[in-house]
């Protein structure tokens, strides 16, 4: 099954309509869901269009920026993200780490059987594989390489526990791999492969945002423009608790698709990117602790808008946000001050 969309809004509406039309009811994991009868490949032609503007969706714009930073820094400690979204803690096995968090699997893959426990602002030692760095260096070495793949599934950690029994966990990774590929027009495509995807709390809430943002900053480091985003899911579904919401969204006839192109400035080397990322992580920690935001944290507007989106949660001030669609989304979800 295939679907071609422009941005996240048409992605959401189009996929909902397919599920409502073709979906089959099934009880899995003790919950009723409505799932597509076969795998689906969804192409987004404008991956920068990742801000949901459909008011019926009641999208939380803070969560994807929080989770994108969490993933990019390689952490799976939940203190940081649960400050913004407490419900995330319900999916942790031990109340401190997200066992299947993507960050360590992308930035600190270690290949052993012990679950990752990577704290915020972690300084790595030897013995880890930084798969994000590999993607950048591999495509720098050979622009048209087909090897720029990040593997998120980790059989050593996910299949069995250290006693050899089937792993019992709340958190099993849905995303399996990310494949970055440069096309002949010098644009960077990204193909995400998922075993299972909750359209409401997964795909539209964070997954598409997280991975298209990664696609954008990897493209910038490589000096390329962003191409298309491909989202392949073996089992795309909506849970029964979201069925009424899905039906409301399916009735939306018009929406303000985020087609604007923000002329962000970006770091264009791996070293500059990681330096700015560390600076962003420390600035977020500071504003979370002090509730005082800086006017700017970076000469790169891409990182500055990322910071301002997070700072808005603490200050209520959206005046420094450059992306008008993001500003509008944040204005509707400001915490009470």
Coordinates of C-alpha atoms in Angstrom, one line a residue:
X1 CA 0.0 0.0 0.0
X2 CA 1.4 3.4 -0.9
X3 CA 0.5 7.0 -0.1
X4 CA 2.1 10.2 -1.4
X5 CA 1.7 13.3 0.8
X6 CA 3.2 16.8 1.0
X7 CA 3.7 17.3 4.7
X8 CA 2.6 15.9 8.1
X9 CA -1.0 17.2 7.8
X10 CA -1.7 15.4 4.6
X11 CA 0.2 12.4 6.0
X12 CA -2.1 12.3 9.0
X13 CA -5.4 12.8 7.2
X14 CA -4.5 10.5 4.3
X15 CA -3.4 7.6 6.6
X16 CA -6.4 8.0 8.9
X17 CA -8.8 7.8 5.9
X18 CA -7.0 4.6 4.7
X19 CA -7.4 3.0 8.2
X20 CA -11.1 4.0 8.5
X21 CA -11.7 2.7 5.0
X22 CA -9.6 -0.5 5.0
X23 CA -8.7 -1.1 8.6
X24 CA -9.3 -4.3 10.5
X25 CA -10.1 -4.6 14.2
X26 CA -7.8 -6.6 16.3
X27 CA -7.0 -7.0 20.0
X28 CA -3.3 -7.0 20.7
X29 CA -1.4 -6.5 23.9
X30 CA -4.8 -6.2 25.7
X31 CA -5.9 -3.2 23.6
X32 CA -8.2 -2.9 20.6
X33 CA -6.8 -1.3 17.5
X34 CA -7.7 -0.7 13.9
X35 CA -4.9 -1.6 11.6
X36 CA -4.2 -1.5 7.9
X37 CA -4.4 -5.0 6.4
X38 CA -0.9 -4.8 4.8
X39 CA 2.3 -2.8 5.1
X40 CA 2.3 0.9 3.9
X41 CA 4.9 3.1 2.4
X42 CA 4.2 6.9 2.8
X43 CA 6.2 9.4 0.9
X44 CA 6.5 13.0 2.1
X45 CA 7.7 15.3 -0.6
X46 CA 8.2 18.2 1.8
X47 CA 9.8 16.8 5.0
X48 CA 10.2 20.3 6.5
X49 CA 6.5 20.4 6.7
X50 CA 6.4 18.7 10.1
X51 CA 4.4 21.1 12.2
X52 CA 0.8 19.9 12.6
X53 CA -1.6 22.7 12.1
X54 CA -4.9 20.7 12.3
X55 CA -6.5 22.0 15.5
X56 CA -8.6 18.8 15.9
X57 CA -5.4 16.8 16.4
X58 CA -4.5 18.9 19.5
X59 CA -0.8 18.3 18.9
X60 CA 1.8 19.0 21.5
X61 CA 4.6 20.9 19.8
X62 CA 7.0 20.6 22.7
X63 CA 7.2 16.9 22.7
X64 CA 8.9 16.4 19.3
X65 CA 11.5 19.1 20.0
X66 CA 12.2 17.6 23.4
X67 CA 12.5 14.1 22.0
X68 CA 14.6 15.2 19.0
X69 CA 17.1 16.7 21.4
X70 CA 17.0 13.6 23.6
X71 CA 17.7 11.3 20.6
X72 CA 20.4 13.5 19.1
X73 CA 22.4 13.7 22.3
X74 CA 22.2 9.9 22.7
X75 CA 20.5 9.8 26.1
X76 CA 17.8 7.5 27.4
X77 CA 17.5 8.9 30.9
X78 CA 13.8 10.0 31.3
X79 CA 14.3 12.9 33.8
X80 CA 14.6 15.4 30.9
X81 CA 11.7 14.3 28.6
X82 CA 9.3 13.5 31.5
X83 CA 9.7 17.1 32.8
X84 CA 7.8 18.1 29.7
X85 CA 5.6 15.0 29.1
X86 CA 5.1 13.0 32.3
X87 CA 3.2 10.2 30.6
X88 CA 6.4 9.1 28.9
X89 CA 7.5 7.7 32.3
X90 CA 4.7 5.0 32.1
X91 CA 6.7 3.3 29.4
X92 CA 9.9 2.9 31.4
X93 CA 10.8 -0.4 33.0
X94 CA 12.7 1.0 35.9
X95 CA 11.4 4.6 36.2
X96 CA 14.8 6.1 35.3
X97 CA 15.7 5.0 31.7
X98 CA 13.7 4.3 28.6
X99 CA 15.0 0.8 27.7
X100 CA 14.5 1.1 24.0
X101 CA 15.2 4.8 23.7
X102 CA 16.6 5.5 20.2
X103 CA 19.3 7.9 21.4
X104 CA 21.9 5.4 22.7
X105 CA 21.2 3.0 19.9
X106 CA 22.0 5.7 17.4
X107 CA 24.9 7.5 19.1
X108 CA 26.3 4.8 21.6
X109 CA 25.6 1.4 20.1
X110 CA 27.7 -1.1 22.1
X111 CA 26.6 -4.6 20.9
X112 CA 26.3 -6.2 24.3
X113 CA 23.3 -7.7 26.2
X114 CA 23.0 -5.1 28.9
X115 CA 20.4 -2.4 28.5
X116 CA 21.6 1.2 27.8
X117 CA 21.7 3.6 30.7
X118 CA 23.0 6.8 29.2
X119 CA 22.5 10.0 31.2
X120 CA 21.8 13.4 29.9
X121 CA 25.0 15.3 28.9
X122 CA 26.9 12.0 28.8
X123 CA 30.5 12.1 27.8
X124 CA 31.3 8.9 25.9
X125 CA 34.4 6.7 26.3
X126 CA 35.7 4.2 23.8
X127 CA 33.8 1.1 22.9
X128 CA 30.8 2.7 21.3
X129 CA 29.6 3.0 17.7
X130 CA 28.2 6.5 16.8
X131 CA 26.0 5.5 13.9
X132 CA 25.0 9.1 13.2
X133 CA 28.6 10.1 12.8
X134 CA 29.1 7.1 10.5
X135 CA 26.3 8.3 8.2
X136 CA 27.9 11.7 8.0
X137 CA 31.4 10.5 7.4
X138 CA 30.3 7.7 5.0
X139 CA 28.3 10.1 2.8
X140 CA 31.2 12.6 3.0
X141 CA 33.6 9.8 1.8
X142 CA 31.2 8.7 -1.0
X143 CA 28.2 10.9 -1.7
X144 CA 26.3 8.2 -3.5
X145 CA 27.1 5.4 -1.0
X146 CA 24.2 3.0 -0.2
X147 CA 25.8 2.1 3.2
X148 CA 24.6 5.0 5.3
X149 CA 22.3 3.0 7.5
X150 CA 21.5 3.3 11.2
X151 CA 20.3 0.2 12.9
X152 CA 18.0 0.7 15.8
X153 CA 16.9 -2.9 16.5
X154 CA 19.4 -4.5 18.8
X155 CA 18.9 -8.3 19.1
X156 CA 21.4 -8.6 21.9
X157 CA 19.3 -6.4 24.1
X158 CA 15.8 -6.9 22.7
X159 CA 15.3 -10.6 22.2
X160 CA 16.4 -12.3 25.4
X161 CA 17.3 -11.3 28.9
X162 CA 20.7 -12.2 30.4
X163 CA 19.2 -15.5 31.6
X164 CA 18.2 -16.5 28.1
X165 CA 14.5 -16.0 28.6
X166 CA 12.3 -13.9 26.2
X167 CA 12.7 -10.3 27.1
X168 CA 9.8 -9.0 29.2
X169 CA 9.7 -5.2 28.8
X170 CA 7.3 -2.3 28.3
X171 CA 9.5 -0.7 25.7
X172 CA 10.4 -2.6 22.5
X173 CA 11.7 -0.4 19.7
X174 CA 9.2 0.2 16.9
X175 CA 11.7 1.8 14.5
X176 CA 14.1 -0.7 13.0
X177 CA 16.4 1.3 10.7
X178 CA 17.1 4.6 9.0
X179 CA 18.6 4.7 5.6
X180 CA 20.1 8.0 4.3
X181 CA 20.7 8.2 0.5
X182 CA 21.8 11.0 -1.7
X183 CA 20.0 11.3 -5.0
X184 CA 21.5 12.5 -8.3
X185 CA 20.0 15.9 -7.9
X186 CA 22.1 16.3 -4.7
X187 CA 19.2 16.0 -2.3
X188 CA 19.2 13.7 0.8
X189 CA 16.4 11.2 1.1
X190 CA 15.6 9.3 4.3
X191 CA 13.8 5.9 4.5
X192 CA 12.5 4.9 7.9
X193 CA 11.5 1.3 8.5
X194 CA 9.1 0.5 11.4
X195 CA 7.7 -2.8 12.5
X196 CA 4.7 -1.1 14.1
X197 CA 3.4 2.4 14.4
X198 CA 0.6 4.1 16.3
X199 CA -0.5 6.8 14.0
X200 CA -1.7 9.2 16.8
X201 CA 0.8 8.8 19.6
X202 CA 3.7 7.7 17.4
X203 CA 3.8 8.8 13.8
X204 CA 2.1 12.1 14.0
X205 CA 3.2 13.0 17.5
X206 CA 6.9 12.5 17.3
X207 CA 8.3 9.9 14.8
X208 CA 7.9 11.8 11.5
X209 CA 9.1 15.0 13.2
X210 CA 12.1 13.4 14.8
X211 CA 13.4 11.7 11.7
X212 CA 12.7 14.5 9.2
X213 CA 14.5 16.9 11.6
X214 CA 17.4 14.5 11.6
X215 CA 17.2 14.3 7.8
X216 CA 17.4 18.1 7.7
X217 CA 20.4 18.6 9.9
X218 CA 22.3 15.7 8.3
X219 CA 21.6 17.2 4.9
X220 CA 22.9 20.6 6.1
X221 CA 26.1 19.1 7.5
X222 CA 26.7 17.5 4.1
X223 CA 25.9 20.7 2.2
X224 CA 22.9 19.1 0.5
X225 CA 19.2 20.1 0.2
X226 CA 16.6 17.9 1.8
X227 CA 14.9 15.5 -0.5
X228 CA 11.9 13.2 0.2
X229 CA 11.1 11.3 3.3
X230 CA 9.8 7.7 3.1
X231 CA 8.0 6.1 6.1
X232 CA 7.6 2.4 5.8
X233 CA 5.5 0.6 8.4
X234 CA 4.6 -3.1 8.6
X235 CA 1.7 -2.5 10.9
X236 CA 0.1 1.0 10.9
X237 CA -2.7 1.3 13.3
X238 CA -5.0 3.5 15.5
X239 CA -6.1 2.4 19.0
X240 CA -9.8 2.3 19.8
X241 CA -9.3 5.1 22.3
X242 CA -8.4 7.4 19.4
X243 CA -11.0 6.3 17.0
X244 CA -13.4 9.3 17.6
X245 CA -10.5 11.7 17.3
X246 CA -9.5 10.0 14.0
X247 CA -13.0 10.4 12.6
X248 CA -13.0 14.1 13.4
X249 CA -9.6 14.6 11.7
X250 CA -10.8 12.7 8.6
X251 CA -13.6 15.3 8.2
X252 CA -11.1 18.2 8.0
X253 CA -11.5 19.7 4.5
X254 CA -8.9 22.4 4.6
X255 CA -5.8 23.1 6.8
X256 CA -2.8 25.4 6.8
X257 CA -0.1 23.1 5.5
X258 CA 3.3 24.1 6.7
X259 CA 4.8 24.7 3.2
X260 CA 6.8 27.7 4.2
X261 CA 10.6 27.4 3.9
X262 CA 12.5 29.0 6.7
X263 CA 15.9 30.2 5.6
X264 CA 17.7 28.7 8.6
X265 CA 21.4 28.8 8.9
X266 CA 23.1 25.5 9.9
X267 CA 26.5 24.2 11.0
X268 CA 28.1 22.5 8.0
X269 CA 30.6 20.2 9.7
X270 CA 30.3 17.3 12.1
X271 CA 32.4 19.1 14.7
X272 CA 30.4 22.3 14.5
X273 CA 27.1 20.3 14.7
X274 CA 28.1 18.3 17.8
X275 CA 29.4 21.5 19.5
X276 CA 26.1 23.3 18.8
X277 CA 24.1 20.2 20.0
X278 CA 26.0 20.2 23.3
X279 CA 25.4 23.9 23.7
X280 CA 21.7 23.4 23.1
X281 CA 21.5 20.6 25.6
X282 CA 23.2 22.7 28.3
X283 CA 21.0 25.8 27.4
X284 CA 17.9 23.7 27.8
X285 CA 19.0 22.4 31.1
X286 CA 19.7 25.9 32.3
X287 CA 16.3 27.3 31.3
X288 CA 14.6 24.3 32.8
X289 CA 16.3 25.0 36.1
X290 CA 16.2 28.8 36.2
X291 CA 13.1 29.6 34.1
X292 CA 15.2 32.3 32.5
X293 CA 15.8 32.2 28.7
X294 CA 18.6 33.7 26.8
X295 CA 17.8 35.9 23.8
X296 CA 19.9 33.7 21.7
X297 CA 22.2 30.7 22.2
X298 CA 23.7 30.2 18.7
X299 CA 24.8 32.0 15.6
X300 CA 22.9 29.3 13.7
X301 CA 19.2 30.0 13.5
X302 CA 18.3 26.3 13.2
X303 CA 19.6 25.7 16.7
X304 CA 18.3 29.0 18.0
X305 CA 14.7 28.2 16.9
X306 CA 15.1 24.7 18.5
X307 CA 16.1 26.4 21.7
X308 CA 13.4 29.0 21.6
X309 CA 10.8 26.3 21.1
X310 CA 11.9 24.6 24.3
X311 CA 12.4 27.9 26.2
X312 CA 8.8 29.0 25.4
X313 CA 7.6 26.2 27.7
X314 CA 9.2 28.0 30.6
X315 CA 8.7 31.6 29.7
X316 CA 5.6 31.8 27.6
X317 CA 7.4 34.1 25.2
X318 CA 7.1 33.0 21.5
X319 CA 8.3 36.3 20.0
X320 CA 11.7 35.0 19.1
X321 CA 10.3 32.0 17.1
X322 CA 11.2 32.3 13.4
X323 CA 8.9 29.6 12.0
X324 CA 5.4 31.2 11.9
X325 CA 3.7 27.8 11.9
X326 CA 5.7 26.7 14.9
X327 CA 4.9 30.0 16.7
X328 CA 1.2 29.5 16.1
X329 CA 1.3 26.0 17.4
X330 CA 3.2 27.0 20.5
X331 CA 0.9 30.0 21.1
X332 CA -2.0 27.5 21.4
X333 CA -0.3 25.2 23.9
X334 CA 1.4 27.5 26.3
X335 CA 1.5 26.3 29.9
X336 CA -0.3 28.5 32.5
X337 CA 2.0 31.1 33.9

